[in-house]
Amino acid sequence: MDEKQTVKGLDTYTPIKGTKLAPFLTLVLFLVLWEVFVRAANIHPIVMPPPSVAFKYIAFNIPLLLDHAYTTMNEIILGFLLSVVVGLTLAIAMTHFSLLNRALYPLIVLSQVLPKVAFAPLLLLWLGYGILPKVVIAFTIAFFPIVINSLGGFTSVDPEMLDLFRVIQANRWQTFLKLRFKNALPQIFDGLKIAITLAVIGAVVAEFIGGDSGLGYLIIVSNSTLDTPLMFAALIILSLAGIILFGIIMLIERLSIPWSFRG
Amino acid sequence: MKSNDHRKVMIEFQALEKTFRTSKGEVHAIEDLNIKIFDKEFVSVVGPSGCGKTTLLKITSGLLPRTAGGVAVNGSPVDGPAKQIGMVFQNPVLLKWRTVLDNILLPIEILKLPRRSYQEKAMELIKLVDLIGFENFLPSELSGGMQQRVSLCRALITDPPILLMDEPFGSLDALTRDDMNLELQRIWETKKKTVLFITHSIPEAVFLSDRVVVLSPRPSKVVLTVDVNFKRPREPSDKYEKEFGRLCTLLRSAIKK
């Protein structure tokens, strides 16, 4: 479509040169300032290692870190996928049955305001120390924005559009698939982007409380042994993992709803 | 009303009544409304803002239930949306993720008709409304007038005998609106549909219609019906004829604020 001439000239916007580099430059600047600050103030690496030390640590411990990252990634992705399935199903059901909407909405809000950390030990008691409780905790935090955003998207359809679908005799399911769902996609993707970051937090918190592997576990262990460079190494890997997951969702968004990035 | 009784009645309102229940009590939108619209006739309805013109159209299309009285379309009482009606709304209401062609074929998809056999028909309609070359454009890449022409094609794709139009050109600028009037006349000459056309513009109503109906303020009923006997096809210059001005003045004075 891009090579086509547009009628209203809406596509004349061109990004300023170098905008794509901006995030990398800020990151580099941040790391440089950190390095300079730690060295200038002569802070001990146990209190706060400079990034060069943390990166050196990562380089020397790649197999260990990747091993733990693998565990955490599994928990994050499974928890996230579970929250997508459950969140979308709930939102679809609540869109079509207003009684269900009224009955469930307060429960869903309640499930979000209750601190999951408080329930984590209980979940471990019920579900054991394997991957399951971590997945469940990541899921319970991540599904909320998916339900709320999807529900908002499904129900905020132009009434005239709904009239159109009634006039052309669309049934409920056709109206949902061809109108409500498509219309909600930008909002759903916003929800997914929030959800993936929450799934990261959920998995790590779960590992804090009862893990024997994973980046969250590594952070807790390194904290107790005052191995601060290891802790920072784990944090850096965790951030990278989070950013990559977020990026994947943004990519899928760009590919699946190109119309919402135009004009 | 003239004694056109030998012609087939396509839309008939009989002592139609509509009352809305709101939190502030009942609102009588339409009361004792009687209109007969004949086959292949172009009838416009004008009236003051909020007089229930859109309500009338929604009742005809089966989007709203009536409170009392009768509405019949093609001889059968209306009890919901029907295949024999095509509707053009105030806004183009195009799906922004679908191309022009896919928007026009939406009703075909919904009715689960074979897309292939209608694709050619869609292209004919695109040609009819002068949008050749735009079939793969997204709505956001079209002007308002072009968008409304797409929505007209969508209403025509199933070839319904009746077309309901709810102020379709209300949001267009005056020049585009004049062009659209000419185009609609041309399409109507080609397709020969029964049209019920709602508008705020008296000259537009006179230019397009065989008959113009004036509604009173709420509760709406018919206060005047005027036959327009200008020869067809009509030219934009007809708007400056004495008779055209006389009809407009007559209609204007019948519309009460």
Short mmCIF file of C-alpha atoms in Angstrom, two decimals:
data_model
loop_
_atom_site.label_atom_id
_atom_site.label_comp_id
_atom_site.label_asym_id
_atom_site.label_seq_id
_atom_site.Cartn_x
_atom_site.Cartn_y
_atom_site.Cartn_z
CA MET A 1 0.00 0.00 0.00
CA ASP A 2 2.82 2.38 0.81
CA GLU A 3 3.91 3.04 -2.71
CA LYS A 4 0.37 4.07 -3.64
CA GLN A 5 -0.37 7.71 -4.00
CA THR A 6 -2.67 8.90 -1.25
CA VAL A 7 -5.52 11.23 -1.88
CA LYS A 8 -5.40 13.44 1.12
CA GLY A 9 -1.63 13.38 1.54
CA LEU A 10 -1.89 12.01 5.05
CA ASP A 11 1.30 10.03 4.71
CA THR A 12 3.63 12.97 4.25
CA TYR A 13 4.99 12.59 7.79
CA THR A 14 8.60 11.45 7.74
CA PRO A 15 10.52 10.78 10.97
CA ILE A 16 13.42 13.09 11.73
CA LYS A 17 16.76 11.49 10.90
CA GLY A 18 18.33 9.64 13.80
CA THR A 19 15.09 9.14 15.79
CA LYS A 20 15.67 5.40 15.65
CA LEU A 21 19.02 5.81 17.36
CA ALA A 22 17.63 7.93 20.19
CA PRO A 23 16.75 5.08 22.59
CA PHE A 24 20.21 3.50 22.19
CA LEU A 25 21.93 6.81 22.74
CA THR A 26 20.01 7.47 25.97
CA LEU A 27 20.88 3.97 27.16
CA VAL A 28 24.58 4.45 26.40
CA LEU A 29 24.53 7.87 28.07
CA PHE A 30 22.88 6.33 31.14
CA LEU A 31 25.54 3.58 31.36
CA VAL A 32 28.37 6.09 30.93
CA LEU A 33 26.99 8.34 33.67
CA TRP A 34 26.60 5.33 35.95
CA GLU A 35 30.20 4.22 35.29
CA VAL A 36 31.61 7.71 35.83
CA PHE A 37 29.56 8.27 38.98
CA VAL A 38 30.53 4.97 40.63
CA ARG A 39 34.22 5.45 39.82
CA ALA A 40 34.35 9.14 40.74
CA ALA A 41 32.56 8.60 44.05
CA ASN A 42 34.73 5.55 44.67
CA ILE A 43 31.80 3.33 45.58
CA HIS A 44 32.63 -0.26 46.51
CA PRO A 45 31.38 -2.86 43.97
CA ILE A 46 29.46 -4.62 46.77
CA VAL A 47 27.35 -1.50 47.20
CA MET A 48 27.05 -0.72 43.51
CA PRO A 49 29.23 -2.16 40.77
CA PRO A 50 29.94 -0.06 37.68
CA PRO A 51 28.32 -1.39 34.50
CA SER A 52 31.69 -2.49 33.14
CA VAL A 53 32.06 -4.90 36.06
CA ALA A 54 28.52 -6.16 35.66
CA PHE A 55 29.02 -6.75 31.94
CA LYS A 56 32.34 -8.48 32.55
CA TYR A 57 30.53 -10.69 35.05
CA ILE A 58 27.89 -11.51 32.45
CA ALA A 59 30.58 -12.39 29.90
CA PHE A 60 32.24 -14.85 32.28
CA ASN A 61 29.01 -16.44 33.50
CA ILE A 62 26.95 -16.72 30.34
CA PRO A 63 26.00 -20.43 30.72
CA LEU A 64 24.82 -19.96 34.32
CA LEU A 65 22.84 -16.83 33.50
CA LEU A 66 21.25 -18.30 30.39
CA ASP A 67 20.27 -21.40 32.31
CA HIS A 68 18.41 -19.30 34.87
CA ALA A 69 17.02 -16.96 32.21
CA TYR A 70 15.57 -19.99 30.46
CA THR A 71 13.59 -20.94 33.58
CA THR A 72 12.27 -17.41 34.04
CA MET A 73 11.41 -16.97 30.35
CA ASN A 74 9.38 -20.16 30.47
CA GLU A 75 7.41 -18.91 33.46
CA ILE A 76 6.86 -15.49 31.90
CA ILE A 77 5.73 -16.80 28.52
CA LEU A 78 3.46 -19.52 29.93
CA GLY A 79 1.94 -17.10 32.43
CA PHE A 80 1.44 -14.51 29.70
CA LEU A 81 -0.14 -16.96 27.25
CA LEU A 82 -2.46 -18.22 29.98
CA SER A 83 -3.49 -14.64 30.75
CA VAL A 84 -4.16 -13.96 27.04
CA VAL A 85 -6.40 -17.03 26.72
CA VAL A 86 -8.26 -16.47 29.99
CA GLY A 87 -8.37 -12.67 29.63
CA LEU A 88 -9.78 -12.69 26.09
CA THR A 89 -12.27 -15.45 26.87
CA LEU A 90 -13.54 -13.55 29.91
CA ALA A 91 -13.79 -10.30 27.93
CA ILE A 92 -15.70 -11.98 25.08
CA ALA A 93 -18.11 -13.61 27.51
CA MET A 94 -18.59 -10.38 29.46
CA THR A 95 -19.25 -8.43 26.25
CA HIS A 96 -22.10 -10.71 25.29
CA PHE A 97 -23.69 -11.39 28.68
CA SER A 98 -24.24 -8.25 30.72
CA LEU A 99 -25.19 -10.30 33.78
CA LEU A 100 -21.79 -11.99 33.65
CA ASN A 101 -20.17 -8.58 33.20
CA ARG A 102 -21.81 -7.22 36.34
CA ALA A 103 -21.12 -10.38 38.32
CA LEU A 104 -17.44 -10.69 37.40
CA TYR A 105 -16.22 -7.11 37.12
CA PRO A 106 -15.85 -6.49 40.88
CA LEU A 107 -14.14 -9.87 41.32
CA ILE A 108 -11.65 -9.06 38.58
CA VAL A 109 -10.84 -5.70 40.17
CA LEU A 110 -10.53 -7.41 43.56
CA SER A 111 -8.11 -9.96 42.10
CA GLN A 112 -5.91 -7.11 40.96
CA VAL A 113 -5.88 -4.92 44.07
CA LEU A 114 -5.03 -7.80 46.39
CA PRO A 115 -1.24 -7.99 46.72
CA LYS A 116 -0.16 -11.20 45.02
CA VAL A 117 2.97 -11.32 47.19
CA ALA A 118 0.75 -11.97 50.20
CA PHE A 119 -0.81 -14.96 48.49
CA ALA A 120 2.35 -16.31 46.95
CA PRO A 121 3.35 -18.47 49.96
CA LEU A 122 -0.14 -19.94 49.97
CA LEU A 123 0.07 -20.71 46.26
CA LEU A 124 3.41 -22.42 46.83
CA LEU A 125 1.80 -24.47 49.56
CA TRP A 126 -1.00 -25.51 47.20
CA LEU A 127 0.94 -25.94 43.98
CA GLY A 128 4.41 -27.00 45.14
CA TYR A 129 7.77 -25.52 44.27
CA GLY A 130 7.88 -26.27 40.55
CA ILE A 131 7.09 -23.99 37.61
CA LEU A 132 3.33 -24.08 38.17
CA PRO A 133 3.00 -21.54 41.04
CA LYS A 134 5.26 -19.08 39.16
CA VAL A 135 3.16 -19.37 36.02
CA VAL A 136 0.00 -18.90 38.06
CA ILE A 137 1.32 -15.81 39.83
CA ALA A 138 2.53 -14.26 36.55
CA PHE A 139 -0.90 -15.04 35.10
CA THR A 140 -2.88 -13.50 37.97
CA ILE A 141 -1.03 -10.19 37.59
CA ALA A 142 -0.95 -10.10 33.78
CA PHE A 143 -4.55 -10.99 32.90
CA PHE A 144 -6.05 -7.81 34.37
CA PRO A 145 -5.02 -5.27 31.70
CA ILE A 146 -5.97 -7.79 29.02
CA VAL A 147 -9.52 -8.17 30.35
CA ILE A 148 -10.03 -4.45 30.96
CA ASN A 149 -8.61 -3.30 27.62
CA SER A 150 -10.32 -5.99 25.54
CA LEU A 151 -13.64 -5.35 27.24
CA GLY A 152 -13.25 -1.61 26.61
CA GLY A 153 -12.41 -2.25 22.96
CA PHE A 154 -15.23 -4.72 22.37
CA THR A 155 -17.87 -2.43 23.85
CA SER A 156 -16.73 0.97 22.55
CA VAL A 157 -18.04 0.55 19.01
CA ASP A 158 -19.66 3.41 17.11
CA PRO A 159 -23.46 2.89 17.49
CA GLU A 160 -23.95 3.75 13.81
CA MET A 161 -21.59 0.87 12.95
CA LEU A 162 -23.73 -1.47 15.03
CA ASP A 163 -26.82 -0.18 13.18
CA LEU A 164 -25.07 -0.94 9.90
CA PHE A 165 -24.35 -4.51 10.98
CA ARG A 166 -27.96 -4.97 12.03
CA VAL A 167 -29.25 -3.58 8.73
CA ILE A 168 -27.10 -6.01 6.73
CA GLN A 169 -28.43 -8.75 9.03
CA ALA A 170 -25.21 -9.80 10.69
CA ASN A 171 -25.60 -12.19 13.61
CA ARG A 172 -23.90 -11.63 16.97
CA TRP A 173 -20.88 -13.73 16.13
CA GLN A 174 -20.34 -12.03 12.75
CA THR A 175 -20.69 -8.64 14.42
CA PHE A 176 -18.14 -9.71 16.99
CA LEU A 177 -15.56 -11.07 14.54
CA LYS A 178 -15.89 -8.52 11.76
CA LEU A 179 -16.55 -5.42 13.87
CA ARG A 180 -16.00 -5.59 17.63
CA PHE A 181 -12.83 -7.69 17.58
CA LYS A 182 -11.14 -5.76 14.77
CA ASN A 183 -12.17 -2.49 16.37
CA ALA A 184 -10.70 -3.59 19.71
CA LEU A 185 -7.33 -4.76 18.38
CA PRO A 186 -5.39 -1.52 19.05
CA GLN A 187 -6.67 -1.52 22.64
CA ILE A 188 -6.03 -5.25 23.05
CA PHE A 189 -2.42 -4.76 21.97
CA ASP A 190 -2.03 -1.93 24.48
CA GLY A 191 -3.27 -4.39 27.11
CA LEU A 192 -0.85 -7.08 25.92
CA LYS A 193 2.08 -4.70 26.18
CA ILE A 194 1.23 -3.89 29.80
CA ALA A 195 0.53 -7.56 30.51
CA ILE A 196 3.92 -8.81 29.29
CA THR A 197 5.75 -6.43 31.64
CA LEU A 198 3.52 -7.51 34.51
CA ALA A 199 4.17 -11.18 33.69
CA VAL A 200 7.91 -10.48 34.08
CA ILE A 201 7.31 -8.95 37.50
CA GLY A 202 4.99 -11.81 38.49
CA ALA A 203 7.47 -14.54 37.59
CA VAL A 204 10.36 -12.82 39.39
CA VAL A 205 8.32 -12.14 42.53
CA ALA A 206 7.23 -15.78 42.58
CA GLU A 207 10.86 -16.86 42.35
CA PHE A 208 11.79 -14.53 45.22
CA ILE A 209 9.36 -16.36 47.45
CA GLY A 210 9.92 -19.96 46.52
CA GLY A 211 12.29 -20.71 43.71
CA ASP A 212 15.30 -22.89 43.23
CA SER A 213 16.23 -21.47 39.84
CA GLY A 214 15.52 -18.47 37.63
CA LEU A 215 16.77 -14.89 37.51
CA GLY A 216 14.60 -13.88 40.46
CA TYR A 217 16.12 -16.70 42.50
CA LEU A 218 19.57 -15.58 41.40
CA ILE A 219 18.84 -12.02 42.56
CA ILE A 220 17.71 -13.22 46.01
CA VAL A 221 20.71 -15.55 46.44
CA SER A 222 23.23 -12.94 45.30
CA ASN A 223 21.62 -10.43 47.64
CA SER A 224 22.04 -12.72 50.64
CA THR A 225 25.68 -13.45 49.77
CA LEU A 226 26.39 -9.78 48.95
CA ASP A 227 27.43 -10.82 45.44
CA THR A 228 26.22 -7.53 44.03
CA PRO A 229 27.83 -7.89 40.58
CA LEU A 230 25.90 -11.17 40.13
CA MET A 231 22.72 -9.41 41.17
CA PHE A 232 23.28 -6.65 38.64
CA ALA A 233 24.16 -9.20 35.98
CA ALA A 234 20.85 -10.96 36.65
CA LEU A 235 18.98 -7.64 36.60
CA ILE A 236 20.53 -6.69 33.26
CA ILE A 237 19.62 -10.05 31.70
CA LEU A 238 16.10 -9.72 33.12
CA SER A 239 15.73 -6.23 31.61
CA LEU A 240 16.94 -7.50 28.26
CA ALA A 241 14.45 -10.37 28.38
CA GLY A 242 11.63 -7.97 29.22
CA ILE A 243 12.55 -5.56 26.44
CA ILE A 244 12.81 -8.36 23.88
CA LEU A 245 9.38 -9.76 24.86
CA PHE A 246 7.87 -6.27 24.70
CA GLY A 247 9.49 -5.75 21.29
CA ILE A 248 8.04 -9.00 19.97
CA ILE A 249 4.54 -7.88 20.93
CA MET A 250 5.09 -4.49 19.28
CA LEU A 251 6.24 -6.26 16.13
CA ILE A 252 3.15 -8.49 16.05
CA GLU A 253 1.04 -5.36 16.61
CA ARG A 254 2.62 -3.56 13.65
CA LEU A 255 2.11 -6.57 11.41
CA SER A 256 -1.47 -7.32 12.41
CA ILE A 257 -3.01 -3.85 12.58
CA PRO A 258 -1.17 -1.76 9.99
CA TRP A 259 -4.22 0.47 9.50
CA SER A 260 -3.92 1.92 13.00
CA PHE A 261 -0.39 3.18 12.27
CA ARG A 262 -1.43 5.14 9.20
CA GLY A 263 -2.69 8.67 8.82
CA MET B 1 -51.84 13.12 -2.63
CA LYS B 2 -52.44 12.28 -6.27
CA SER B 3 -54.38 9.17 -7.19
CA ASN B 4 -51.37 7.10 -8.17
CA ASP B 5 -53.11 4.03 -6.86
CA HIS B 6 -52.47 1.94 -9.95
CA ARG B 7 -48.79 1.88 -9.01
CA LYS B 8 -47.32 -0.61 -6.56
CA VAL B 9 -46.90 0.71 -3.01
CA MET B 10 -43.36 -0.04 -1.77
CA ILE B 11 -43.37 1.68 1.63
CA GLU B 12 -46.48 2.49 3.59
CA PHE B 13 -46.89 4.22 6.95
CA GLN B 14 -50.34 3.93 8.45
CA ALA B 15 -51.22 5.98 11.53
CA LEU B 16 -47.65 5.40 12.63
CA GLU B 17 -46.81 6.31 16.20
CA LYS B 18 -43.54 6.29 18.10
CA THR B 19 -43.02 7.12 21.74
CA PHE B 20 -39.67 6.98 23.49
CA ARG B 21 -39.50 6.24 27.19
CA THR B 22 -36.72 8.27 28.75
CA SER B 23 -35.67 8.95 32.33
CA LYS B 24 -37.51 12.30 32.06
CA GLY B 25 -40.76 10.78 30.88
CA GLU B 26 -42.30 9.94 27.55
CA VAL B 27 -41.34 11.69 24.31
CA HIS B 28 -43.80 11.52 21.43
CA ALA B 29 -41.57 11.45 18.36
CA ILE B 30 -44.12 10.48 15.72
CA GLU B 31 -47.92 10.68 15.84
CA ASP B 32 -50.50 9.61 13.27
CA LEU B 33 -48.11 9.66 10.34
CA ASN B 34 -49.40 8.51 6.95
CA ILE B 35 -47.26 8.26 3.81
CA LYS B 36 -47.41 5.98 0.78
CA ILE B 37 -44.31 5.62 -1.36
CA PHE B 38 -44.68 4.01 -4.77
CA ASP B 39 -42.39 1.72 -6.68
CA LYS B 40 -39.29 3.49 -8.10
CA GLU B 41 -40.37 6.78 -6.57
CA PHE B 42 -37.87 9.18 -5.01
CA VAL B 43 -39.39 10.74 -1.90
CA SER B 44 -37.62 13.18 0.39
CA VAL B 45 -38.62 13.99 3.92
CA VAL B 46 -37.75 17.41 5.34
CA GLY B 47 -38.59 18.93 8.68
CA PRO B 48 -37.15 20.88 11.61
CA SER B 49 -34.24 19.44 13.58
CA GLY B 50 -35.21 16.72 16.01
CA CYS B 51 -38.61 16.16 14.43
CA GLY B 52 -38.10 12.42 14.16
CA LYS B 53 -36.95 12.06 10.55
CA THR B 54 -34.15 9.67 11.49
CA THR B 55 -36.53 7.80 13.80
CA LEU B 56 -38.88 7.32 10.84
CA LEU B 57 -36.04 5.88 8.77
CA LYS B 58 -34.92 3.58 11.57
CA ILE B 59 -38.46 2.25 11.96
CA THR B 60 -38.62 1.61 8.21
CA SER B 61 -35.32 -0.26 8.25
CA GLY B 62 -36.42 -2.36 11.21
CA LEU B 63 -33.76 -0.91 13.53
CA LEU B 64 -36.39 0.53 15.87
CA PRO B 65 -39.77 -0.95 16.83
CA ARG B 66 -42.87 1.21 16.33
CA THR B 67 -45.21 2.01 19.21
CA ALA B 68 -48.47 1.80 17.25
CA GLY B 69 -49.78 1.90 13.70
CA GLY B 70 -48.42 0.13 10.67
CA VAL B 71 -45.27 0.08 8.56
CA ALA B 72 -45.20 -2.12 5.51
CA VAL B 73 -42.35 -2.58 3.10
CA ASN B 74 -43.12 -4.23 -0.23
CA GLY B 75 -46.44 -5.41 1.15
CA SER B 76 -45.24 -7.09 4.32
CA PRO B 77 -45.17 -5.53 7.79
CA VAL B 78 -41.71 -4.59 9.12
CA ASP B 79 -40.54 -6.66 12.08
CA GLY B 80 -36.76 -6.26 11.80
CA PRO B 81 -34.02 -5.62 9.25
CA ALA B 82 -34.88 -7.07 5.84
CA LYS B 83 -32.87 -8.00 2.78
CA GLN B 84 -34.89 -5.77 0.46
CA ILE B 85 -33.59 -2.60 2.11
CA GLY B 86 -30.27 -0.92 1.53
CA MET B 87 -29.30 1.87 3.89
CA VAL B 88 -26.95 4.83 3.63
CA PHE B 89 -26.19 6.48 6.95
CA GLN B 90 -25.29 10.06 7.89
CA ASN B 91 -21.67 9.02 8.15
CA PRO B 92 -20.05 6.64 5.68
CA VAL B 93 -19.49 4.08 8.52
CA LEU B 94 -16.77 2.27 6.60
CA LEU B 95 -14.55 -0.28 8.34
CA LYS B 96 -11.19 1.46 8.42
CA TRP B 97 -9.21 -1.80 8.15
CA ARG B 98 -10.95 -2.83 4.93
CA THR B 99 -10.23 -1.60 1.44
CA VAL B 100 -12.92 0.06 -0.66
CA LEU B 101 -13.68 -3.24 -2.39
CA ASP B 102 -13.84 -5.24 0.84
CA ASN B 103 -16.11 -2.63 2.43
CA ILE B 104 -18.50 -2.87 -0.51
CA LEU B 105 -18.50 -6.68 -0.26
CA LEU B 106 -19.20 -6.71 3.49
CA PRO B 107 -22.96 -7.43 3.12
CA ILE B 108 -22.11 -10.29 0.73
CA GLU B 109 -19.81 -11.80 3.32
CA ILE B 110 -22.41 -11.43 6.06
CA LEU B 111 -25.08 -13.12 3.94
CA LYS B 112 -22.53 -15.85 3.09
CA LEU B 113 -23.01 -15.32 -0.63
CA PRO B 114 -20.23 -16.32 -3.04
CA ARG B 115 -17.76 -13.43 -3.03
CA ARG B 116 -16.49 -14.29 -6.50
CA SER B 117 -19.75 -13.74 -8.30
CA TYR B 118 -20.25 -10.38 -6.58
CA GLN B 119 -16.74 -9.07 -7.14
CA GLU B 120 -17.58 -8.15 -10.72
CA LYS B 121 -20.75 -6.44 -9.56
CA ALA B 122 -18.78 -4.47 -6.99
CA MET B 123 -16.43 -3.30 -9.73
CA GLU B 124 -19.42 -2.19 -11.81
CA LEU B 125 -20.69 -0.14 -8.88
CA ILE B 126 -17.23 1.32 -8.33
CA LYS B 127 -17.30 2.36 -11.97
CA LEU B 128 -20.81 3.77 -11.58
CA VAL B 129 -19.73 6.05 -8.72
CA ASP B 130 -16.52 7.00 -10.53
CA LEU B 131 -14.06 5.40 -8.09
CA ILE B 132 -12.14 3.26 -10.58
CA GLY B 133 -8.55 2.85 -9.40
CA PHE B 134 -9.45 3.33 -5.74
CA GLU B 135 -10.75 -0.18 -5.04
CA ASN B 136 -7.70 -1.13 -2.97
CA PHE B 137 -7.51 2.12 -1.01
CA LEU B 138 -8.34 2.31 2.68
CA PRO B 139 -11.16 4.66 3.76
CA SER B 140 -8.65 6.98 5.48
CA GLU B 141 -7.07 7.61 2.08
CA LEU B 142 -10.34 8.92 0.60
CA SER B 143 -12.13 12.25 0.87
CA GLY B 144 -15.52 12.51 2.63
CA GLY B 145 -17.44 12.52 -0.65
CA MET B 146 -15.58 9.48 -1.92
CA GLN B 147 -16.24 7.65 1.34
CA GLN B 148 -19.95 8.33 1.08
CA ARG B 149 -19.92 7.01 -2.50
CA VAL B 150 -18.35 3.79 -1.21
CA SER B 151 -21.11 3.46 1.37
CA LEU B 152 -23.66 3.95 -1.42
CA CYS B 153 -22.05 1.06 -3.34
CA ARG B 154 -22.23 -1.07 -0.20
CA ALA B 155 -25.97 -0.35 0.07
CA LEU B 156 -26.45 -1.28 -3.61
CA ILE B 157 -24.34 -4.46 -3.75
CA THR B 158 -27.25 -6.77 -2.85
CA ASP B 159 -29.45 -4.89 -5.35
CA PRO B 160 -32.28 -4.14 -2.88
CA PRO B 161 -35.44 -2.58 -4.37
CA ILE B 162 -35.53 0.03 -1.60
CA LEU B 163 -32.87 2.52 -0.58
CA LEU B 164 -33.11 4.46 2.67
CA MET B 165 -30.84 7.48 2.96
CA ASP B 166 -30.39 9.40 6.21
CA GLU B 167 -28.93 12.85 5.41
CA PRO B 168 -26.12 11.14 3.52
CA PHE B 169 -24.53 14.36 2.29
CA GLY B 170 -25.08 16.43 5.43
CA SER B 171 -21.42 16.50 6.42
CA LEU B 172 -20.10 17.40 2.96
CA ASP B 173 -19.22 20.89 1.75
CA ALA B 174 -21.70 22.64 -0.54
CA LEU B 175 -19.83 22.00 -3.81
CA THR B 176 -19.22 18.31 -3.11
CA ARG B 177 -22.84 18.04 -2.07
CA ASP B 178 -24.03 19.41 -5.43
CA ASP B 179 -21.81 16.90 -7.22
CA MET B 180 -23.15 14.08 -5.07
CA ASN B 181 -26.73 15.14 -5.86
CA LEU B 182 -26.02 14.92 -9.58
CA GLU B 183 -24.34 11.59 -9.10
CA LEU B 184 -27.17 10.20 -6.98
CA GLN B 185 -29.66 11.29 -9.63
CA ARG B 186 -27.60 9.50 -12.28
CA ILE B 187 -27.38 6.34 -10.17
CA TRP B 188 -31.07 6.45 -9.41
CA GLU B 189 -31.82 6.80 -13.16
CA THR B 190 -29.67 3.74 -13.83
CA LYS B 191 -30.78 1.53 -10.95
CA LYS B 192 -34.38 2.75 -10.53
CA LYS B 193 -34.82 2.12 -6.82
CA THR B 194 -37.53 3.27 -4.47
CA VAL B 195 -35.77 5.91 -2.38
CA LEU B 196 -36.73 7.42 0.95
CA PHE B 197 -34.36 10.32 1.47
CA ILE B 198 -34.00 12.33 4.66
CA THR B 199 -32.43 15.77 4.39
CA HIS B 200 -32.13 19.18 6.00
CA SER B 201 -31.67 20.88 2.67
CA ILE B 202 -34.83 22.00 0.86
CA PRO B 203 -33.07 22.62 -2.52
CA GLU B 204 -31.50 19.17 -2.30
CA ALA B 205 -34.91 17.61 -1.63
CA VAL B 206 -36.54 19.45 -4.54
CA PHE B 207 -33.66 18.71 -6.91
CA LEU B 208 -33.67 14.96 -6.27
CA SER B 209 -37.29 14.07 -5.56
CA ASP B 210 -40.51 13.16 -7.26
CA ARG B 211 -42.24 14.15 -4.05
CA VAL B 212 -41.21 16.08 -0.95
CA VAL B 213 -42.91 15.50 2.39
CA VAL B 214 -42.74 18.10 5.17
CA LEU B 215 -42.97 16.89 8.75
CA SER B 216 -44.11 18.99 11.70
CA PRO B 217 -42.05 19.44 14.88
CA ARG B 218 -42.41 16.69 17.50
CA PRO B 219 -44.69 14.79 17.50
CA SER B 220 -44.17 14.46 13.75
CA LYS B 221 -46.92 14.21 11.23
CA VAL B 222 -47.19 15.16 7.59
CA VAL B 223 -48.01 18.84 7.14
CA LEU B 224 -47.44 19.16 3.40
CA THR B 225 -46.70 16.99 0.39
CA VAL B 226 -45.38 18.61 -2.77
CA ASP B 227 -45.01 16.95 -6.18
CA VAL B 228 -41.94 18.01 -8.13
CA ASN B 229 -42.68 17.82 -11.83
CA PHE B 230 -39.41 19.03 -13.29
CA LYS B 231 -38.31 16.95 -16.25
CA ARG B 232 -35.50 14.46 -15.66
CA PRO B 233 -32.58 14.31 -15.78
CA ARG B 234 -32.37 17.59 -13.92
CA GLU B 235 -29.56 20.07 -14.45
CA PRO B 236 -27.84 22.11 -11.74
CA SER B 237 -29.13 25.22 -13.53
CA ASP B 238 -32.69 24.08 -12.77
CA LYS B 239 -32.09 25.35 -9.26
CA TYR B 240 -32.29 28.89 -10.61
CA GLU B 241 -35.64 28.37 -12.35
CA LYS B 242 -38.61 30.32 -11.05
CA GLU B 243 -40.63 27.16 -10.40
CA PHE B 244 -37.77 25.66 -8.39
CA GLY B 245 -37.66 28.77 -6.21
CA ARG B 246 -41.42 28.72 -5.80
CA LEU B 247 -41.37 25.12 -4.56
CA CYS B 248 -38.54 25.85 -2.14
CA THR B 249 -40.38 28.87 -0.72
CA LEU B 250 -43.56 26.83 -0.38
CA LEU B 251 -41.71 24.07 1.50
CA ARG B 252 -39.74 26.51 3.62
CA SER B 253 -42.89 28.24 4.84
CA ALA B 254 -44.41 24.87 5.76
CA ILE B 255 -41.49 24.01 8.07
CA LYS B 256 -42.13 25.42 11.50
CA LYS B 257 -39.39 25.93 14.01
#
